[in-house]
Each structure stands twice: as C-alpha cells, then as structure tokens.
Tab-separated table of C-alpha atoms in Angstrom:
chain	number	residue	atom	x	y	z
A	1	MET	CA	-5.430	9.783	-23.150
A	2	GLN	CA	-3.956	12.402	-20.843
A	3	PHE	CA	-7.030	12.354	-18.599
A	4	ASN	CA	-6.906	8.573	-18.282
A	5	ILE	CA	-3.214	8.644	-17.449
A	6	SER	CA	-3.870	11.253	-14.759
A	7	GLN	CA	-6.556	9.031	-13.222
A	8	LEU	CA	-4.224	6.053	-13.318
A	9	PHE	CA	-1.435	7.980	-11.623
A	10	LEU	CA	-3.788	9.349	-8.948
A	11	SER	CA	-5.368	5.973	-8.139
A	12	THR	CA	-1.925	4.330	-7.914
A	13	PHE	CA	-0.659	7.110	-5.655
A	14	LEU	CA	-3.645	6.769	-3.294
A	15	ILE	CA	-3.417	2.969	-3.190
A	16	HIS	CA	0.188	2.957	-2.056
A	17	ILE	CA	-0.158	5.797	0.450
A	18	ILE	CA	-3.046	4.034	2.195
A	19	ASP	CA	-1.371	0.616	2.001
A	20	THR	CA	1.668	2.170	3.704
A	21	PHE	CA	-0.522	3.660	6.445
A	22	ALA	CA	-1.926	0.167	7.073
A	23	TYR	CA	1.377	-0.918	8.623
A	24	SER	CA	1.278	1.888	11.181
A	25	VAL	CA	-2.154	0.826	12.494
A	26	ARG	CA	-0.266	-1.882	14.414
A	27	LEU	CA	1.482	0.847	16.411
A	28	ASN	CA	-1.765	2.519	17.464
A	29	SER	CA	-3.283	-0.866	18.330
A	30	VAL	CA	-0.432	-1.710	20.701
A	31	LYS	CA	-0.033	1.760	22.199
A	32	SER	CA	-3.741	2.407	22.804
A	33	ARG	CA	-4.720	-1.238	23.501
A	34	GLN	CA	-7.701	-0.649	21.180
A	35	PHE	CA	-7.045	-3.270	18.521
A	36	ALA	CA	-10.640	-3.762	17.360
A	37	LEU	CA	-11.484	-0.042	17.270
A	38	SER	CA	-8.293	0.753	15.368
A	39	ASN	CA	-9.033	-1.841	12.701
A	40	THR	CA	-12.661	-0.764	12.442
A	41	PHE	CA	-11.757	2.857	11.827
A	42	PHE	CA	-8.952	2.010	9.410
A	43	ASN	CA	-11.428	0.061	7.272
A	44	LEU	CA	-12.766	3.454	6.162
A	45	PHE	CA	-9.391	4.308	4.672
A	46	TYR	CA	-9.156	0.858	3.158
A	47	LEU	CA	-12.443	1.452	1.337
A	48	VAL	CA	-10.817	4.413	-0.427
A	49	SER	CA	-7.876	2.191	-1.381
A	50	LEU	CA	-10.260	-0.525	-2.571
A	51	ALA	CA	-12.107	1.966	-4.758
A	52	ALA	CA	-8.777	3.068	-6.238
A	53	HIS	CA	-7.872	-0.579	-6.880
A	54	THR	CA	-11.171	-1.093	-8.673
A	55	LEU	CA	-10.477	1.906	-10.878
A	56	GLN	CA	-6.840	1.015	-11.596
A	57	ALA	CA	-7.318	-2.199	-13.594
A	58	PRO	CA	-9.754	-0.729	-16.158
A	59	LEU	CA	-7.461	2.287	-16.547
A	60	ILE	CA	-4.507	0.037	-17.320
A	61	GLY	CA	-6.752	-1.846	-19.728
A	62	GLY	CA	-7.639	1.462	-21.366
A	63	LEU	CA	-3.947	2.280	-21.671
A	64	MET	CA	-3.391	-1.034	-23.450
A	65	ASP	CA	-6.368	-0.464	-25.776
A	66	ILE	CA	-5.009	2.911	-26.865
A	67	SER	CA	-1.505	1.481	-27.278
A	68	LEU	CA	-2.805	-1.333	-29.470
A	69	ASN	CA	-4.935	0.988	-31.581
A	70	GLN	CA	-2.176	3.551	-32.039
A	71	LYS	CA	0.630	0.947	-32.180
A	72	ASN	CA	2.468	2.652	-29.318
A	73	ASN	CA	4.661	0.955	-26.726
A	74	PRO	CA	2.852	1.090	-23.334
A	75	LEU	CA	6.002	0.149	-21.404
A	76	PRO	CA	7.206	3.728	-20.644
A	77	SER	CA	3.802	4.630	-19.186
A	78	MET	CA	3.752	1.435	-17.115
A	79	ARG	CA	7.180	2.200	-15.704
A	80	LYS	CA	5.926	5.663	-14.766
A	81	VAL	CA	3.080	3.999	-12.866
A	82	ILE	CA	5.642	2.009	-10.852
A	83	TRP	CA	7.555	5.213	-10.048
A	84	ILE	CA	4.274	6.796	-8.937
A	85	ALA	CA	3.638	3.758	-6.722
A	86	ALA	CA	7.085	4.172	-5.130
A	87	LEU	CA	6.374	7.868	-4.643
A	88	GLY	CA	3.122	6.931	-2.895
A	89	VAL	CA	5.003	4.614	-0.514
A	90	LEU	CA	7.580	7.315	0.179
A	91	MET	CA	4.890	9.921	0.820
A	92	GLY	CA	3.025	7.485	3.059
A	93	SER	CA	6.177	6.825	5.078
A	94	LEU	CA	6.833	10.556	5.515
A	95	LEU	CA	3.243	11.153	6.626
A	96	THR	CA	3.084	8.130	8.954
A	97	PRO	CA	3.809	10.078	12.191
A	98	THR	CA	1.163	12.648	11.198
A	99	PHE	CA	-1.292	9.900	10.298
A	100	LEU	CA	-0.711	8.152	13.623
A	101	SER	CA	-1.341	11.347	15.571
A	102	CYS	CA	-4.621	12.048	13.762
A	103	PHE	CA	-5.638	8.393	13.711
A	104	SER	CA	-5.176	8.027	17.484
A	105	LYS	CA	-7.420	11.037	18.134
A	106	ALA	CA	-10.033	9.720	15.706
A	107	VAL	CA	-10.112	6.304	17.418
A	108	SER	CA	-10.555	7.983	20.814
A	109	ASN	CA	-13.428	10.045	19.409
A	110	LEU	CA	-14.973	6.904	17.954
A	111	GLU	CA	-14.941	5.262	21.373
A	112	ARG	CA	-16.738	8.267	22.905
A	113	SER	CA	-19.289	8.906	20.161
A	114	GLY	CA	-19.767	5.402	18.776
A	115	SER	CA	-20.632	6.924	15.406
A	116	VAL	CA	-18.333	6.810	12.384
A	117	PRO	CA	-20.442	9.258	10.280
A	118	SER	CA	-20.335	11.896	13.023
A	119	ILE	CA	-16.544	11.646	13.184
A	120	ILE	CA	-16.294	12.033	9.416
A	121	MET	CA	-18.573	15.081	9.423
A	122	ASN	CA	-16.649	16.608	12.323
A	123	THR	CA	-13.322	15.976	10.556
A	124	LEU	CA	-14.542	17.737	7.416
A	125	ARG	CA	-15.343	20.935	9.292
A	126	PHE	CA	-13.197	23.853	8.159
A	127	ASP	CA	-11.767	24.490	11.633
A	128	ASN	CA	-10.605	20.896	11.965
A	129	ILE	CA	-9.129	20.839	8.465
A	130	ARG	CA	-7.157	23.952	9.379
A	131	LYS	CA	-5.957	22.327	12.610
A	132	PHE	CA	-4.619	19.379	10.618
A	133	PHE	CA	-1.490	21.364	9.799
A	134	TRP	CA	-0.746	21.603	13.515
A	135	TYR	CA	-0.398	17.822	13.671
A	136	ILE	CA	2.088	17.501	10.822
A	137	LYS	CA	5.127	15.669	12.143
A	138	LEU	CA	7.832	14.350	9.860
A	139	PRO	CA	10.012	11.338	10.740
A	140	SER	CA	13.387	12.055	12.306
A	141	LYS	CA	16.565	10.070	12.849
A	142	ASN	CA	15.874	9.970	16.572
A	143	MET	CA	12.681	8.027	15.869
A	144	VAL	CA	14.536	5.126	14.272
A	145	ASN	CA	18.187	5.196	15.397
A	146	THR	CA	17.589	3.312	18.656
A	147	LEU	CA	15.092	0.763	17.346
A	148	PRO	CA	16.004	-2.959	17.686
A	149	PHE	CA	16.015	-3.836	13.980
A	150	ARG	CA	18.094	-6.969	14.606
A	151	LYS	CA	15.131	-8.572	16.354
A	152	ILE	CA	13.111	-8.535	13.112
A	153	PRO	CA	13.795	-11.504	10.787
A	154	GLY	CA	15.509	-10.398	7.568
A	155	GLU	CA	13.833	-13.160	5.551
A	156	LEU	CA	10.467	-11.729	6.582
A	157	MET	CA	11.398	-8.388	5.035
A	158	ALA	CA	12.736	-10.064	1.869
A	159	LEU	CA	9.436	-11.904	1.427
A	160	ASN	CA	7.471	-8.728	2.027
A	161	ALA	CA	9.529	-6.943	-0.637
A	162	PHE	CA	8.968	-9.768	-3.133
A	163	VAL	CA	5.222	-9.880	-2.449
A	164	THR	CA	4.996	-6.104	-2.818
A	165	GLY	CA	6.850	-6.305	-6.129
A	166	LEU	CA	4.392	-8.878	-7.485
A	167	TYR	CA	1.449	-6.922	-6.134
A	168	THR	CA	2.705	-3.716	-7.770
A	169	ILE	CA	3.092	-5.133	-11.285
A	170	GLY	CA	0.504	-7.939	-11.331
A	171	VAL	CA	-2.099	-6.129	-13.408
A	172	MET	CA	0.426	-4.376	-15.649
A	173	SER	CA	2.392	-7.560	-16.415
A	174	ALA	CA	-0.811	-9.396	-17.289
A	175	PHE	CA	-1.902	-6.662	-19.674
A	176	TYR	CA	1.579	-6.290	-21.167
A	177	SER	CA	1.666	-10.031	-21.845
A	178	THR	CA	-1.189	-9.512	-24.311
A	179	LEU	CA	1.418	-8.040	-26.674
A	180	LEU	CA	3.441	-11.254	-26.468
A	181	VAL	CA	0.715	-13.799	-27.275
A	182	ASN	CA	-1.480	-14.527	-30.250
A	183	THR	CA	-4.647	-12.474	-30.632
A	184	GLU	CA	-6.928	-15.329	-29.571
A	185	HIS	CA	-5.185	-15.583	-26.195
A	186	ARG	CA	-5.134	-11.910	-25.261
A	187	LEU	CA	-8.224	-11.936	-23.065
A	188	ALA	CA	-7.029	-15.018	-21.183
A	189	ALA	CA	-3.585	-13.487	-20.667
A	190	SER	CA	-5.013	-10.207	-19.361
A	191	ALA	CA	-7.143	-12.117	-16.864
A	192	SER	CA	-4.012	-13.662	-15.332
A	193	ALA	CA	-3.602	-10.603	-13.097
A	194	GLY	CA	-5.906	-12.280	-10.594
A	195	ILE	CA	-3.629	-15.328	-10.450
A	196	ILE	CA	-0.539	-13.201	-9.759
A	197	ASN	CA	-2.239	-11.129	-7.050
A	198	THR	CA	-3.730	-14.260	-5.465
A	199	ALA	CA	-0.295	-15.910	-5.365
A	200	ALA	CA	1.137	-12.771	-3.746
A	201	ASN	CA	-1.668	-12.719	-1.174
A	202	ILE	CA	-1.137	-16.408	-0.355
A	203	ILE	CA	2.576	-15.794	0.322
A	204	LEU	CA	1.629	-12.761	2.424
A	205	MET	CA	-0.942	-14.646	4.502
A	206	LEU	CA	1.167	-17.784	4.986
A	207	PHE	CA	4.579	-16.292	5.737
A	208	VAL	CA	4.515	-12.522	6.338
A	209	ASP	CA	1.303	-11.747	8.225
A	210	PRO	CA	1.555	-14.562	10.815
A	211	LYS	CA	5.040	-13.580	11.987
A	212	SER	CA	4.152	-9.873	11.984
A	213	SER	CA	0.987	-10.620	13.970
A	214	ILE	CA	2.926	-12.686	16.512
A	215	ILE	CA	5.301	-9.771	17.165
A	216	THR	CA	2.361	-7.369	17.459
A	217	ASP	CA	0.362	-9.636	19.783
A	218	GLN	CA	3.377	-10.275	22.013
A	219	ALA	CA	3.837	-6.527	22.419
A	220	LEU	CA	0.105	-6.123	23.025
A	221	ARG	CA	0.322	-8.652	25.885
A	222	GLY	CA	3.438	-6.966	27.276
A	223	ASN	CA	5.752	-9.894	26.436
A	224	ARG	CA	8.025	-7.735	24.288
A	225	PRO	CA	8.694	-3.968	24.144
A	226	TYR	CA	6.718	-1.508	22.043
A	227	GLU	CA	9.960	-0.578	20.266
A	228	ASP	CA	9.969	-4.021	18.611
A	229	VAL	CA	6.693	-3.192	16.874
A	230	LYS	CA	8.056	0.201	15.814
A	231	ALA	CA	11.094	-1.550	14.329
A	232	LEU	CA	8.781	-4.025	12.589
A	233	VAL	CA	6.665	-1.249	11.072
A	234	VAL	CA	9.691	0.751	9.901
A	235	MET	CA	11.190	-2.346	8.265
A	236	LEU	CA	7.879	-3.337	6.670
A	237	ILE	CA	7.546	0.130	5.154
A	238	GLY	CA	11.177	0.046	4.010
A	239	SER	CA	10.768	-3.375	2.418
A	240	LYS	CA	7.538	-2.206	0.782
A	241	LEU	CA	9.411	0.662	-0.843
A	242	ALA	CA	12.166	-1.717	-1.962
A	243	GLY	CA	9.576	-4.147	-3.317
A	244	THR	CA	7.761	-1.420	-5.216
A	245	LEU	CA	11.012	-0.416	-6.896
A	246	MET	CA	11.690	-4.112	-7.543
A	247	GLY	CA	8.569	-4.038	-9.683
A	248	GLN	CA	10.649	-2.298	-12.367
A	249	ALA	CA	12.736	-5.466	-12.693
A	250	LEU	CA	9.789	-7.884	-12.384
A	251	LEU	CA	7.444	-6.230	-14.884
A	252	ILE	CA	8.776	-7.772	-18.109
A	253	PRO	CA	9.898	-11.202	-16.779
A	254	VAL	CA	6.477	-11.831	-15.209
A	255	ALA	CA	4.801	-10.784	-18.481
A	256	HIS	CA	6.955	-13.309	-20.359
A	257	VAL	CA	6.067	-16.077	-17.876
A	258	ILE	CA	2.378	-15.374	-18.487
A	259	ALA	CA	2.948	-15.354	-22.253
A	260	ILE	CA	4.691	-18.733	-22.116
A	261	ILE	CA	1.605	-20.249	-20.496
A	262	TYR	CA	-0.646	-19.134	-23.371
A	263	ARG	CA	1.669	-19.840	-26.318
C-alpha cells in the first residue's frame, strides 16, 4: 500500500510540474521567434507527463481496490493527492524562470545540432548537470509587478481554473463514485473519468486555448508587447493553482453527479 501511494504521489507531482511548464513555452516561442522548435522540444517533456498520466489512473484504481477490500475510506488519501497536485503547480511556478533559461538554451542547441538524442545525452553529462545549479533563478516581485494583468480577460482565467479543477479530480471522482452506486454499476461509474476529462478538454479547446493563442500570436507578430504574454502566462499559472485547490471542493459533488447517472 505504501509503495503504491508513493508512486501515486510522485506521478501526480510530475504531471502538474510539467503541465505548469507548458504555459511558459509560450514565452520562449515569442521571445525567440522559434515557435515550431519550442513545441517540438517541449513534446519530450510532455511524454514524461503522459507516462505519469498513464500510471496515475491504475494507481488510483489500486487505491480503491485496497479500500474496498479493507473497508477503508479512500477520501483522505484522495485529498492528499490533490494537495500534492497543488504542490506540483507551486513548484512548477517557482521553477519556471529556471526552466525557461534551460529550455531556451536547449532549443538553440536543437537548431544547431538538429538531433534531439544528442541534446539529451549532452544534458545528462555530469558537467552539465552540475552547471544546472548555476541557472536556478527564482521568481521575484519585479518580474510581475509591472505586468499588464488588466489586459487579460478575467473570465478566461475563471474558465481555466474550473477546467483545471475538473481535470485534477476527474479520475478520483469517477473511482470514488463506485462507493455510491450498486455493485453492478461500479465498472461503468469508474469509466466515467474519460467523460469528465473530455468535457474539460472541450471547454479548454473551445474557450481557453483560442483566446490564449490569439494573445500569443499577436505578440509573435509584434502587434502587442511581450509583457502581455508574460502577464497571460503568470495568470494562467495562478488560475491553474487556484483550480487545483478547487478540486478539493469539486471531488465529492462530481462523484455524486456520476453516481446519480448510474442509480
């Protein structure tokens, strides 16, 4: 049990750190004018996040199996997972300046070498790992105090927070709903996680991503200042943290909605 919980915590932590870094890729794309290269290189990080996602659902399922067999309440462990997710977002936000510095250098190296494997092997060299600590740069008030936050739509941030909340608890709410339905409906209820995550992704693609992309593309073309994209990224990360914490409030209500469907 302890080993499985450790895996679940680690995968959740990695998922939310990398998802937080994803927002900052917009900054490198605009600043370096290398949109395609930036996205190509970031896909490597996304593969790690995807692997963690793949591992997370079975681990939550394992948590539910043990809870059912031992007649324990899985809710405290699930709430810990949400706190770990919030910690991952917070850690990702603190490491964003460091990530951007390293990411920019990696993209430049990719343009020169044209080989992703060679960059990975070079990064893993002991000398380069040691140099990583030279690039550590924590956020400061000066980085955000002068940003034009008023130019970023508040409703966009509210939607991003809501989507993040659903995304954070989708799998856990679906599995928790299996305790609220009859035995013959448990498998169907647990499979509802895909519906919740799909709904969250639809909202993200229809309402959040288009507006964020418009702001990014306008800055890329020089039609609006780079500071607007920085403000956008800071607010997206902030709303992601708020949405992750919102998952604490959404966890049980969403589970009950799923249970109502299968009663």
